[in-house]
Structure formats: C-alpha cells, structure tokens
mmCIF file of C-alpha atoms and ligand atoms in Angstrom:
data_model
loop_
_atom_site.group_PDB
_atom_site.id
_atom_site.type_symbol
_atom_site.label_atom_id
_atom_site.label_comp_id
_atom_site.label_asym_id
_atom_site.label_seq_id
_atom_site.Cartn_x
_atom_site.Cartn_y
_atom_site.Cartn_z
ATOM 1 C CA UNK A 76 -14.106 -9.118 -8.420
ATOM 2 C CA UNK A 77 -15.692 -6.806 -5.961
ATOM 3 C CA UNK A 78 -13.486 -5.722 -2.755
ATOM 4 C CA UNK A 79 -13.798 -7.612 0.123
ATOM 5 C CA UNK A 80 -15.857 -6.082 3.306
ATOM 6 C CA UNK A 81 -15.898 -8.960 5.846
ATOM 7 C CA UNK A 82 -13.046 -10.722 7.389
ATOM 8 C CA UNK A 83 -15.250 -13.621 5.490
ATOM 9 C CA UNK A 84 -15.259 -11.753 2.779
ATOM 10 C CA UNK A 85 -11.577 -11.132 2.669
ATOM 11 C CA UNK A 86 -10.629 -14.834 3.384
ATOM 12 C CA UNK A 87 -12.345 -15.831 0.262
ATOM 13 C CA UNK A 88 -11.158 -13.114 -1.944
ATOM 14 C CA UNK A 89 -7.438 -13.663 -0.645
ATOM 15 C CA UNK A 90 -7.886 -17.389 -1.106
ATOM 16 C CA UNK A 91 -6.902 -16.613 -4.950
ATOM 17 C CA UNK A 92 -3.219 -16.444 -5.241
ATOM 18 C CA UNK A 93 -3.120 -14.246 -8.419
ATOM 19 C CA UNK A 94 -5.246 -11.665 -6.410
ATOM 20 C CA UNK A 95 -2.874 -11.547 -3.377
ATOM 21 C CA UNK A 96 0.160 -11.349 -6.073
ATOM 22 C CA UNK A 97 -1.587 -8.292 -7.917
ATOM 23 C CA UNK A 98 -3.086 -6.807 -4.960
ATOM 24 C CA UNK A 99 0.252 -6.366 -3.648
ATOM 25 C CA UNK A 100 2.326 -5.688 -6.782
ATOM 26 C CA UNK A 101 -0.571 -2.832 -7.237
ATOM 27 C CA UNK A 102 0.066 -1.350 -3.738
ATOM 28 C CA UNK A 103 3.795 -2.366 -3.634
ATOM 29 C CA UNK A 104 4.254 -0.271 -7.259
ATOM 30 C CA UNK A 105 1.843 2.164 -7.528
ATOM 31 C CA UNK A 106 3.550 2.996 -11.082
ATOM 32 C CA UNK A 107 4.108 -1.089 -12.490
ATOM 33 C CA UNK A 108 6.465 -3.214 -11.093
ATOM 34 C CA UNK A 109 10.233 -1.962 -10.268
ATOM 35 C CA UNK A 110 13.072 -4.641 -10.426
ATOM 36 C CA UNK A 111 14.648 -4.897 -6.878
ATOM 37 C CA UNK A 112 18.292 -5.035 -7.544
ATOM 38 C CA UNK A 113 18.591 -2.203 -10.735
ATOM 39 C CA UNK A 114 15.105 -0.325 -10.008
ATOM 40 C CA UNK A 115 14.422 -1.033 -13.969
ATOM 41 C CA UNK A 116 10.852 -0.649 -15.190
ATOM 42 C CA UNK A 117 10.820 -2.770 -17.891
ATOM 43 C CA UNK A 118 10.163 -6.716 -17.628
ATOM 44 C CA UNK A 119 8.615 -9.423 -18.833
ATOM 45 C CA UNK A 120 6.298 -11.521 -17.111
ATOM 46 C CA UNK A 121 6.511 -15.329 -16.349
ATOM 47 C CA UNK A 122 3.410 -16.359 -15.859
ATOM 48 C CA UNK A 123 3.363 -19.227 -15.125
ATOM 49 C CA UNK A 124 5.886 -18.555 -12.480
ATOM 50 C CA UNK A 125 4.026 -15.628 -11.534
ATOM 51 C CA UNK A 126 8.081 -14.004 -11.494
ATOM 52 C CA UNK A 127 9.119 -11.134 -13.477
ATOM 53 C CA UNK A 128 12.351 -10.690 -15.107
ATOM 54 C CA UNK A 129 14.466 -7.908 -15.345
ATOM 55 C CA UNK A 130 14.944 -6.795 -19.184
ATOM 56 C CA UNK A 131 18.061 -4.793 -18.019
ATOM 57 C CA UNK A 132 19.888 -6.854 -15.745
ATOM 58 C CA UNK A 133 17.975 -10.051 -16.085
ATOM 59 C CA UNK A 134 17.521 -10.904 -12.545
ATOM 60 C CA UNK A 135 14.241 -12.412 -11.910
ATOM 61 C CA UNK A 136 11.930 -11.322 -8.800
ATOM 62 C CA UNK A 137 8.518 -12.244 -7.416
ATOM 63 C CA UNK A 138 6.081 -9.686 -5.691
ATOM 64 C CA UNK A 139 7.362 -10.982 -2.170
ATOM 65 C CA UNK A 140 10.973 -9.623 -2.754
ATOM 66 C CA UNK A 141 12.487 -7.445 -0.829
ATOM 67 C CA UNK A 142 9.112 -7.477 1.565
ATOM 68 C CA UNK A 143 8.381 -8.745 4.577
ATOM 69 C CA UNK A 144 6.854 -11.514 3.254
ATOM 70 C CA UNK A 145 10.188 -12.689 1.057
ATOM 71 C CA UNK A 146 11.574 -15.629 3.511
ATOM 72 C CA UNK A 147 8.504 -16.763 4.434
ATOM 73 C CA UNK A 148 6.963 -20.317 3.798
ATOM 74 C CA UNK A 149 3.724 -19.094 4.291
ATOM 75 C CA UNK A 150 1.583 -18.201 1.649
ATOM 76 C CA UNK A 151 0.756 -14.776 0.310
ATOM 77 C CA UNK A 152 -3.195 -15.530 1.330
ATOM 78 C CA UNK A 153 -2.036 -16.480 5.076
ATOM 79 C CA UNK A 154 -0.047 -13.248 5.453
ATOM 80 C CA UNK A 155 -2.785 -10.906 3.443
ATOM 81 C CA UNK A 156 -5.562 -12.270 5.930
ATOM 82 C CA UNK A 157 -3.288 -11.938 9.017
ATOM 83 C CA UNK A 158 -3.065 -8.394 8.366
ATOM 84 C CA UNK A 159 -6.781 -7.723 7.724
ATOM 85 C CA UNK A 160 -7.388 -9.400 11.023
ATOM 86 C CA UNK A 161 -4.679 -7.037 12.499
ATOM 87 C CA UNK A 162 -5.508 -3.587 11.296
ATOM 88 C CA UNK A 163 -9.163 -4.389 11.908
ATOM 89 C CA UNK A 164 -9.753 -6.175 15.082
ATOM 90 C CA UNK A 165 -10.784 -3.281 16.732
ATOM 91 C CA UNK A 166 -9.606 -4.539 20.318
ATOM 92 C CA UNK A 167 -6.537 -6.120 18.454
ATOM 93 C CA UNK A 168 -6.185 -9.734 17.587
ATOM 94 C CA UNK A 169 -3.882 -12.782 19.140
ATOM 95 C CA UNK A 170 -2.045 -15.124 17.783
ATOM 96 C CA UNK A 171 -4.429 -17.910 18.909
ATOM 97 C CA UNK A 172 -7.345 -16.701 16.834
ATOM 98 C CA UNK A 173 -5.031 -16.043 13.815
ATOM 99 C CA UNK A 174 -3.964 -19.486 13.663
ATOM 100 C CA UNK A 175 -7.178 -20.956 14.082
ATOM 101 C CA UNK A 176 -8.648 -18.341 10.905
ATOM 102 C CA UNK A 177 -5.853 -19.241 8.481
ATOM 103 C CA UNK A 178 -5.020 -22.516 9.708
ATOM 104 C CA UNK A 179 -1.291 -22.333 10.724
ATOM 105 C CA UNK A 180 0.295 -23.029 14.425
ATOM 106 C CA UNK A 181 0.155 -20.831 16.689
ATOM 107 C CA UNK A 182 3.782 -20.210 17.174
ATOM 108 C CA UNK A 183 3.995 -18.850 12.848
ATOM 109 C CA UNK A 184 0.925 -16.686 13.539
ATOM 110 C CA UNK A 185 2.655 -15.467 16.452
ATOM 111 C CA UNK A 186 5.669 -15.118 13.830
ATOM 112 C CA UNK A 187 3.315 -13.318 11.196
ATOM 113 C CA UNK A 188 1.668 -11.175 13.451
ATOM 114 C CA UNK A 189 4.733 -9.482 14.804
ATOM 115 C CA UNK A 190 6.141 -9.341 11.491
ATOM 116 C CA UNK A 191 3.343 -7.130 10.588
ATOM 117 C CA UNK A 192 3.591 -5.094 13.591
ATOM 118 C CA UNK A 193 7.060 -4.125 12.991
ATOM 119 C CA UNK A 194 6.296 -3.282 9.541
ATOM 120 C CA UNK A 195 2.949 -1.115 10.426
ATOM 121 C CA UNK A 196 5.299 0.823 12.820
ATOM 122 C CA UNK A 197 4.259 4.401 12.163
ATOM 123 C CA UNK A 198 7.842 5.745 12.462
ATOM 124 C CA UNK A 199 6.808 9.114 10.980
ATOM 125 C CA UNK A 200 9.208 12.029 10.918
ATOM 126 C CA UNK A 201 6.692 14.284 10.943
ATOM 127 C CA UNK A 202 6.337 16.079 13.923
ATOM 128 C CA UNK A 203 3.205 16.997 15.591
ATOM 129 C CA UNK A 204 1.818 20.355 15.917
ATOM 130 C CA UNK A 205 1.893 21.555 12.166
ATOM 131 C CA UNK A 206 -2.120 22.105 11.883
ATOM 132 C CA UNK A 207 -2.016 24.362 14.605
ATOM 133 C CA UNK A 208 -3.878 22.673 16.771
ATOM 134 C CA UNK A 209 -3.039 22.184 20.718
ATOM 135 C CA UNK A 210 -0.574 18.866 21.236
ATOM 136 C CA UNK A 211 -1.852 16.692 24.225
ATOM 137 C CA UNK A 212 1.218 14.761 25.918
ATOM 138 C CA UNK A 213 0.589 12.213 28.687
ATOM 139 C CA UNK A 214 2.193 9.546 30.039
ATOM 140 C CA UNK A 215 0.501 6.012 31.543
ATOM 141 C CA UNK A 216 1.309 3.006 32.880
ATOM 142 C CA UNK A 217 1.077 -0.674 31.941
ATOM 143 C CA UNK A 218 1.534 -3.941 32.896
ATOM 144 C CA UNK A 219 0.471 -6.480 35.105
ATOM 145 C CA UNK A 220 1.038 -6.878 39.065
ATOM 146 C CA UNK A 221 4.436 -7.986 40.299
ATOM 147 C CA UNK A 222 3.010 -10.546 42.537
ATOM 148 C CA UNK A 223 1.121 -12.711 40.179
ATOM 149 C CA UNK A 224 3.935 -13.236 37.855
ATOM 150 C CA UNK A 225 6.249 -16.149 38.082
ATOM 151 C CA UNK A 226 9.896 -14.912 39.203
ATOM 152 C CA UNK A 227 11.769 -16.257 36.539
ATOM 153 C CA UNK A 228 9.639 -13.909 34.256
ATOM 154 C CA UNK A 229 9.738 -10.882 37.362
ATOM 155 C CA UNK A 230 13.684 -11.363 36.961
ATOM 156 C CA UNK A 231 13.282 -11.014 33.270
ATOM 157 C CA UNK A 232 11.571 -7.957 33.381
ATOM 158 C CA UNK A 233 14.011 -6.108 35.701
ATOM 159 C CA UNK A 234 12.195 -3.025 36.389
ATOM 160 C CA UNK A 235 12.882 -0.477 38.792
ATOM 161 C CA UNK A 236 10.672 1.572 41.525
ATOM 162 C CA UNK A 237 7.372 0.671 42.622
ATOM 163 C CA UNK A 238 6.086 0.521 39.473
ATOM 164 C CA UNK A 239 9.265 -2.132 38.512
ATOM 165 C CA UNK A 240 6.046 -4.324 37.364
ATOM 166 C CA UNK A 241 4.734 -1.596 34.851
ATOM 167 C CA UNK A 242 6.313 -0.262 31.471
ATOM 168 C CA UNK A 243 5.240 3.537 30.987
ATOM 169 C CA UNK A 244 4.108 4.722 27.617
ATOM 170 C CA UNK A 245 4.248 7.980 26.410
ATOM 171 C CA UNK A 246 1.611 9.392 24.248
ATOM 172 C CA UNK A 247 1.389 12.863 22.291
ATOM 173 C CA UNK A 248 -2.006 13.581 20.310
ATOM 174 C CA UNK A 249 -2.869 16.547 18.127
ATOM 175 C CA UNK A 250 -6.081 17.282 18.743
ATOM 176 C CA UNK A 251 -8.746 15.989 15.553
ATOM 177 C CA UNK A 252 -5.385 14.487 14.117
ATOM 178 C CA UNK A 253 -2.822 11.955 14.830
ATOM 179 C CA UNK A 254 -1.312 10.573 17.844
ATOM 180 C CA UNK A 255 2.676 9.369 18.245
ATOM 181 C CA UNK A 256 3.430 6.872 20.882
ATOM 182 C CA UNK A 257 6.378 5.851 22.760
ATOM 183 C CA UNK A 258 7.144 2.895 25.266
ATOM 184 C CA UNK A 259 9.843 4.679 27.282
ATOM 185 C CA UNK A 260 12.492 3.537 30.356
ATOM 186 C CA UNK A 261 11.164 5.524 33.170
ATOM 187 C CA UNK A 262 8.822 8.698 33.771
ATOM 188 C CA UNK A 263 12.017 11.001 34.288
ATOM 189 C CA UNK A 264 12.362 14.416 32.890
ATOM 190 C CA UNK A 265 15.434 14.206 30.647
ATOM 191 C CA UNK A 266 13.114 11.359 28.955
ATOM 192 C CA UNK A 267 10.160 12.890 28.120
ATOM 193 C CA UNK A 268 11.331 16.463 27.779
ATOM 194 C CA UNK A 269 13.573 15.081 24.450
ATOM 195 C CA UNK A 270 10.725 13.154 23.279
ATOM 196 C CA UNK A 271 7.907 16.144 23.391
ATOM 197 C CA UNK A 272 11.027 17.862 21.796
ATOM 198 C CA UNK A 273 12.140 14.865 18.986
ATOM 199 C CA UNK A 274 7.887 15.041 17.944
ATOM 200 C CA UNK A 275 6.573 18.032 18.433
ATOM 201 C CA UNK A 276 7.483 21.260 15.906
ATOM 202 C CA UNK A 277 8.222 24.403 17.903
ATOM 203 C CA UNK A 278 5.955 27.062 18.422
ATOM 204 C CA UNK A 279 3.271 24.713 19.022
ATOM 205 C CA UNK A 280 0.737 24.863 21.815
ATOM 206 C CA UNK A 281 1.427 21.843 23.995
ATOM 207 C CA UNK A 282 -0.788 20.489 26.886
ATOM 208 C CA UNK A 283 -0.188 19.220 29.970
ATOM 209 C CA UNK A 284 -0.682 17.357 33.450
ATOM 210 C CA UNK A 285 1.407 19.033 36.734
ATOM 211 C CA UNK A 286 4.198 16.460 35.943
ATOM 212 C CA UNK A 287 7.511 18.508 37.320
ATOM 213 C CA UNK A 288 9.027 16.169 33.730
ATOM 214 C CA UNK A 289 7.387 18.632 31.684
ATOM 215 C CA UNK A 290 8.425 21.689 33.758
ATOM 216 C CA UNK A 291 10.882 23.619 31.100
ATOM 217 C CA UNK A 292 8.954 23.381 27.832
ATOM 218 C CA UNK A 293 7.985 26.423 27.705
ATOM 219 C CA UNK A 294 10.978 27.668 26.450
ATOM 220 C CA UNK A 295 10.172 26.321 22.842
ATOM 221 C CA UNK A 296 6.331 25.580 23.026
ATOM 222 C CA UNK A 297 3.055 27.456 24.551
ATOM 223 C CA UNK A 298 2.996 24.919 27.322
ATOM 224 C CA UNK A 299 -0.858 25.066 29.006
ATOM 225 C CA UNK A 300 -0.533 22.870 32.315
ATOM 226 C CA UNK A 301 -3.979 21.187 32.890
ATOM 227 C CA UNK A 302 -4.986 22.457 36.561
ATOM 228 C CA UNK A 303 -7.159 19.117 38.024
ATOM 229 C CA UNK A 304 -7.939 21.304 41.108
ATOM 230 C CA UNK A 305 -9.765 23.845 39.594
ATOM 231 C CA UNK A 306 -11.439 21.588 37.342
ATOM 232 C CA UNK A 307 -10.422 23.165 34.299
ATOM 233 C CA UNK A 308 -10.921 26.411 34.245
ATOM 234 C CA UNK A 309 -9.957 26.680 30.862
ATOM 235 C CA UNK A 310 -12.076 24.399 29.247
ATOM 236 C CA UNK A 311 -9.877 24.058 26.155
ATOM 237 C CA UNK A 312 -6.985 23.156 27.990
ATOM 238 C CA UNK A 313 -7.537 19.131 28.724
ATOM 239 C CA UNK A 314 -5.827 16.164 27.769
ATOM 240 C CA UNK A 315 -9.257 14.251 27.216
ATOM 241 C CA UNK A 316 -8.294 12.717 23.801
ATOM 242 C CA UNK A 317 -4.948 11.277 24.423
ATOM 243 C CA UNK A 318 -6.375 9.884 27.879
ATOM 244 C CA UNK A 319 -9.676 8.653 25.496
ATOM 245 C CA UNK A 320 -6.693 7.021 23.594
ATOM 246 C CA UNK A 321 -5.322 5.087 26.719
ATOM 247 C CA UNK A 322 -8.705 3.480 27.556
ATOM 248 C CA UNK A 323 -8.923 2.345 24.088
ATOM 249 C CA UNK A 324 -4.992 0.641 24.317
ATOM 250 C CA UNK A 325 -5.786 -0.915 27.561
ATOM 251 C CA UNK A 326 -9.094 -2.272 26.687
ATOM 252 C CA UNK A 327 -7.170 -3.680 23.631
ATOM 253 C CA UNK A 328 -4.587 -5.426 25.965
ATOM 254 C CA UNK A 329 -6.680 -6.430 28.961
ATOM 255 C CA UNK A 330 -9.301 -7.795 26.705
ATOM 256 C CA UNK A 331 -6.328 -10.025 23.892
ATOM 257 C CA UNK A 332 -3.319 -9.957 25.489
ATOM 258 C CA UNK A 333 -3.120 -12.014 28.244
ATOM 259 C CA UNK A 334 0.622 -11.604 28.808
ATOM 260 C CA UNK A 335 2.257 -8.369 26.859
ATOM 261 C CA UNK A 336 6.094 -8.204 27.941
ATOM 262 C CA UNK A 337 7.902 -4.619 28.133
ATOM 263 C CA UNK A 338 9.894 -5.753 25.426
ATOM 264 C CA UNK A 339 6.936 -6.105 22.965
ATOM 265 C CA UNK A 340 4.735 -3.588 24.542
ATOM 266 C CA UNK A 341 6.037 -0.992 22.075
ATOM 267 C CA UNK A 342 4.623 -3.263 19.206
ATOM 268 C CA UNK A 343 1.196 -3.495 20.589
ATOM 269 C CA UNK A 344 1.110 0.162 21.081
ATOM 270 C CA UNK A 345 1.851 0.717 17.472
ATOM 271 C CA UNK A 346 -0.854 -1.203 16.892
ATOM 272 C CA UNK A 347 -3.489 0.373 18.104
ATOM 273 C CA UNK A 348 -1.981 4.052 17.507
ATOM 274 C CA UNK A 349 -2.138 2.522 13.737
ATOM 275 C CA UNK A 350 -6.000 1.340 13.633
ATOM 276 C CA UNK A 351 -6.284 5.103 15.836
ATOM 277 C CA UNK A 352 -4.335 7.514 12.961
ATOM 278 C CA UNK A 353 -6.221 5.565 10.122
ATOM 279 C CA UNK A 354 -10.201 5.524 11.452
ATOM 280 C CA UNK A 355 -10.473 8.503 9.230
ATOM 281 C CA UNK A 356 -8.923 9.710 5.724
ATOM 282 C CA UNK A 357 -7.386 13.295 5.125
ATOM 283 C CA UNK A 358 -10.883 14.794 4.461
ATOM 284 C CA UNK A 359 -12.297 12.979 8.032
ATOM 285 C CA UNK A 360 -14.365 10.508 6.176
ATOM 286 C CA UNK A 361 -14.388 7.045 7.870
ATOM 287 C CA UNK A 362 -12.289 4.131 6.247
ATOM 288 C CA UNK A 363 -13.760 0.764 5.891
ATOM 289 C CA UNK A 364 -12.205 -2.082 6.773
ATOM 290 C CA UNK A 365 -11.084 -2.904 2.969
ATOM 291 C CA UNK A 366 -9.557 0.459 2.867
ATOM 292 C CA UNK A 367 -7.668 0.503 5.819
ATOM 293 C CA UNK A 368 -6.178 -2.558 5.085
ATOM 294 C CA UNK A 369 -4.950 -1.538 1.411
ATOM 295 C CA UNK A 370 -3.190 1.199 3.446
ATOM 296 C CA UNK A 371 -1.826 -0.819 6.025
ATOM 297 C CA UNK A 372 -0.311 -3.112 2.522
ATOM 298 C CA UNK A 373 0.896 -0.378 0.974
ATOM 299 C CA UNK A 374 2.987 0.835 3.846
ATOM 300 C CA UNK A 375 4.698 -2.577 4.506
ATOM 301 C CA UNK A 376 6.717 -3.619 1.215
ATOM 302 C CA UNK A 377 10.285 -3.357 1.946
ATOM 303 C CA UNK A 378 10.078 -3.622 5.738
ATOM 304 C CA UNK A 379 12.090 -6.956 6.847
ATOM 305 C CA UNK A 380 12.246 -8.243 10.025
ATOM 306 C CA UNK A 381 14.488 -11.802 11.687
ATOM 307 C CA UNK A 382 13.180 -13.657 14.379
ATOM 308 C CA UNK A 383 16.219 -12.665 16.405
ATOM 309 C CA UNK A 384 14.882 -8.572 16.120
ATOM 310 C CA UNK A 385 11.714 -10.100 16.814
ATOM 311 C CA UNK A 386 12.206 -12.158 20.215
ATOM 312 C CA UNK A 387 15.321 -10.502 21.367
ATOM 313 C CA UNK A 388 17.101 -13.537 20.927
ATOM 314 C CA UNK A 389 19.542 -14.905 18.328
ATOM 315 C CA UNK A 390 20.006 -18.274 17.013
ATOM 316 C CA UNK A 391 16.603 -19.616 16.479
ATOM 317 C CA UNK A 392 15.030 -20.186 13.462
ATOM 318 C CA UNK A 393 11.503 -19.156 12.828
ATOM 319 C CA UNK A 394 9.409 -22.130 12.377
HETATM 320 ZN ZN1 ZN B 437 17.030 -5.312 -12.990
#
C-alpha cells in the first residue's frame, strides 16, 4: 500500500491496525524488533496476538511497550492520526478538532495531543553554531491581557512586572538551519546569558538586539549587536529569521489556541520549533507531510509521559 499524502489519506491508511503495528515497529526498530526488558533480537511472533516473545528471556511485548503509547486505551490508529494532524497542521491543531477527526472526547485528545508534544520535544544536545553560520538570539513575549482573564486563573498564573500577564520565550536560530527555543522565568541577564551559553558552541558569531541581558557575551562568542537606529548598517547583521519565526508561533497560537497557560506554553513552542527544524531534510529538500510524520514517529518510542507531568497535578487519572 502506497504512503499516505492527505490527512484523508492517512486516516484511511492508519485505519488498518497491522499497518500502524508495523509502521511503528519499522520506525521504533530500524534493525527488527528488540525485546524491552533483555534488548534480545531474536523472537517469535504471535500473530494472532500481534505480541512478540522473547526467545531469551521469554517475556512477551507488543509494539506499544515501553512507548508513549503503552498505557493507553486508545488505539494505535487514534494516536498515529493525532500525530499526523500535529506535525502537520501548519498553524498547529487543538484538541477540539482532534477529537472530532478520530472520534474520541475532547478531554483524551487533549490527553493524546500533549502526550505527543512532550515526546516531539526537540531536547537536542547539540548546540548551535557548528555550521558556522551567525546564531540569531531574541527574546518575545506571550500571552494574553491581564484584564480579560478571570482572577482565579490571574492568581494562577502569578507573574511578576508589567508584563505579569505574559510568559517570555527565548529563541536562538542558526541562520538556513535550526532554531532552539526556550519558555523562560523573566527577561533577566543571568537567564539568558546561561542559556545563549547552555546552546550555543563557542567561537560562534552570535547576533543581537541592544538588550543590556546580552551585554557580556562577547567574552566567548563574536557578539554583533543589531543597531535599529542606524537601520542596519551592516546588512548581515539582523535577527530577521528568528523574528520571521515568532510571527509564525504567534499566528499558530492566536489563530488555535484560544487559552495557552505559561505552564504549557513551552509545549506549544516545541511544537512549532518541531514542524520549523523539519520543513526541510539535511540536503534542503522539502519534506512532505508523510515524511515528516515518519520522523516525528521515529523520534517518539520510548518517551513516557503521566497525566500528573502533564497537568501539573497529581492524583487524577487520565480518562
Ligand atoms: Zn527478552
């Protein structure tokens, strides 16, 4: 069977339990399926269990072991269209138009969708700056206005300043290449000097607004400060892609999002910093929606995540 294209595509290929099964043991095990408690290669398969078991330890596992997926009553097919919908949805996707595609409540697709969020986190150690090309670093705000929030949810929040109502985000992109994201505490120097430091390698050229926060770089990068009075006078100096990168993350969250709290922000942000670092493969050729989702699979066996690391909250159950 031919690759799916379409979201309509993908909901009928998915549909078919035995392709969600292979399509992740494929992308799960690149080199045939592992067993999850000795690592053994060799197995037999049940089929009509669609289980494996162990011919060294005899422990039997299914493809959704040890993956986010494991504890879940919902079906493989549910979880596999979820994340097409997610890493594809150009202006991101909400739960309500999840639940209605794939036919659950909205509170699991809520469930699902910040499962895969976690999971998609980019989390990469490697730092920015290796290609050689100039690091942009920038800093925005978002969030909604104090005033039109109910105060139970304004005491929730408790955020400090005048911008108590908005949650900053930090953002670092290498030009042509990736971009790193962080949701941090407060636009204060000892903040984002460690994180330009904890993601970009040294040596690197690293670009700037006047911000006095970024004021002492420059004793481990080539730090270019962006003058906006002159207009830039150095026309390679800007920080036009990582601000091109901001429009795209608020359109996302203006346009889905109704409500995004600080403490979920960071997922969002992931999000879109995901669909941002995988528009193109390694040679710059555009992915298609098909591939970018086998990517986004392949990254998220073995990534578990309670509802209690999800909401914050412990002692509820998820569905
Ligand atoms: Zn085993």
């Amino acid at each position: 069977m031919e690759q799916p294209k379409t979201l309509q595509e993908a909901i009928r290929h998915y549909s078919d339990e035995q392709i969600c099964i292979d399509t992740v043991a494929r992308l799960r095990w690149p080199n045939g399926p592992e067993c999850p408690a000795c690592g053994h290669k060799e197995h037999y398969y049940l089929a009509t269990q669609k289980r494996w078991k162990c011919k060294e330890c005899y422990k039997q596992f299914t493809v959704k072991l040890g993956t986010i997926f494991e504890d879940s009553p919902i079906k493989l097919d549910k979880w596999l269209t979820a994340l097409w919908m997610l890493v594809n949805c150009k202006n991101g996707v909400s739960s309500y138009e999840v639940a209605k595609a794939i036919g659950i409540t909205q509170k699991s697709a809520w469930f699902v969708l910040h499962r895969l969020r976690f999971a998609l986190q980019t989390g990469s150690i490697v730092k920015l700056g290796g290609g050689g090309a100039p690091v942009e670093v920038d800093e925005t705000f978002v969030g909604g206005k104090a005033r039109n929030m109910h105060k139970s949810r304004r005491l929730r929040m408790k955020v400090r300043e005048h911008n108590w109502s908005k949650t900053v985000v930090m953002g670092m992109l290498e030009r042509g290449g990736q971009v790193k994201t962080a949701v941090i505490p407060e636009r204060r120097k000892v903040i984002v000097d460690k994180i330009v430091r904890e993601n970009i390698l040294p040596g690197a050229e690293v670009h700037t607004d006047e911000f006095v926060g970024y004021q002492g770089l420059s004793d481990e990068f080539t730090h270019k400060v962006i003058n906006h009075l002159e207009h830039y006078v150095d026309g390679k100096v800007h920080t036009q892609g990582i601000e091109n990168f901001w429009s795209l993350l608020k359109r996302g969250l203006s346009g889905t999002y109704v409500a995004v709290e600080p403490f979920h922000l960071f997922r969002y942000v992931d999000e879109q910093a995901f669909r941002y670092n995988h528009r193109k493969d390694e040679a710059g050729n555009k992915l298609d929606d098909g591939q970018r989702f086998e990517l986004a699979l392949s990254q998220i066996a073995g990534k578990r995540l309670t509802f209690a690391e999800v909401t914050g909250k412990v002692g509820e159950s998820a569905f």
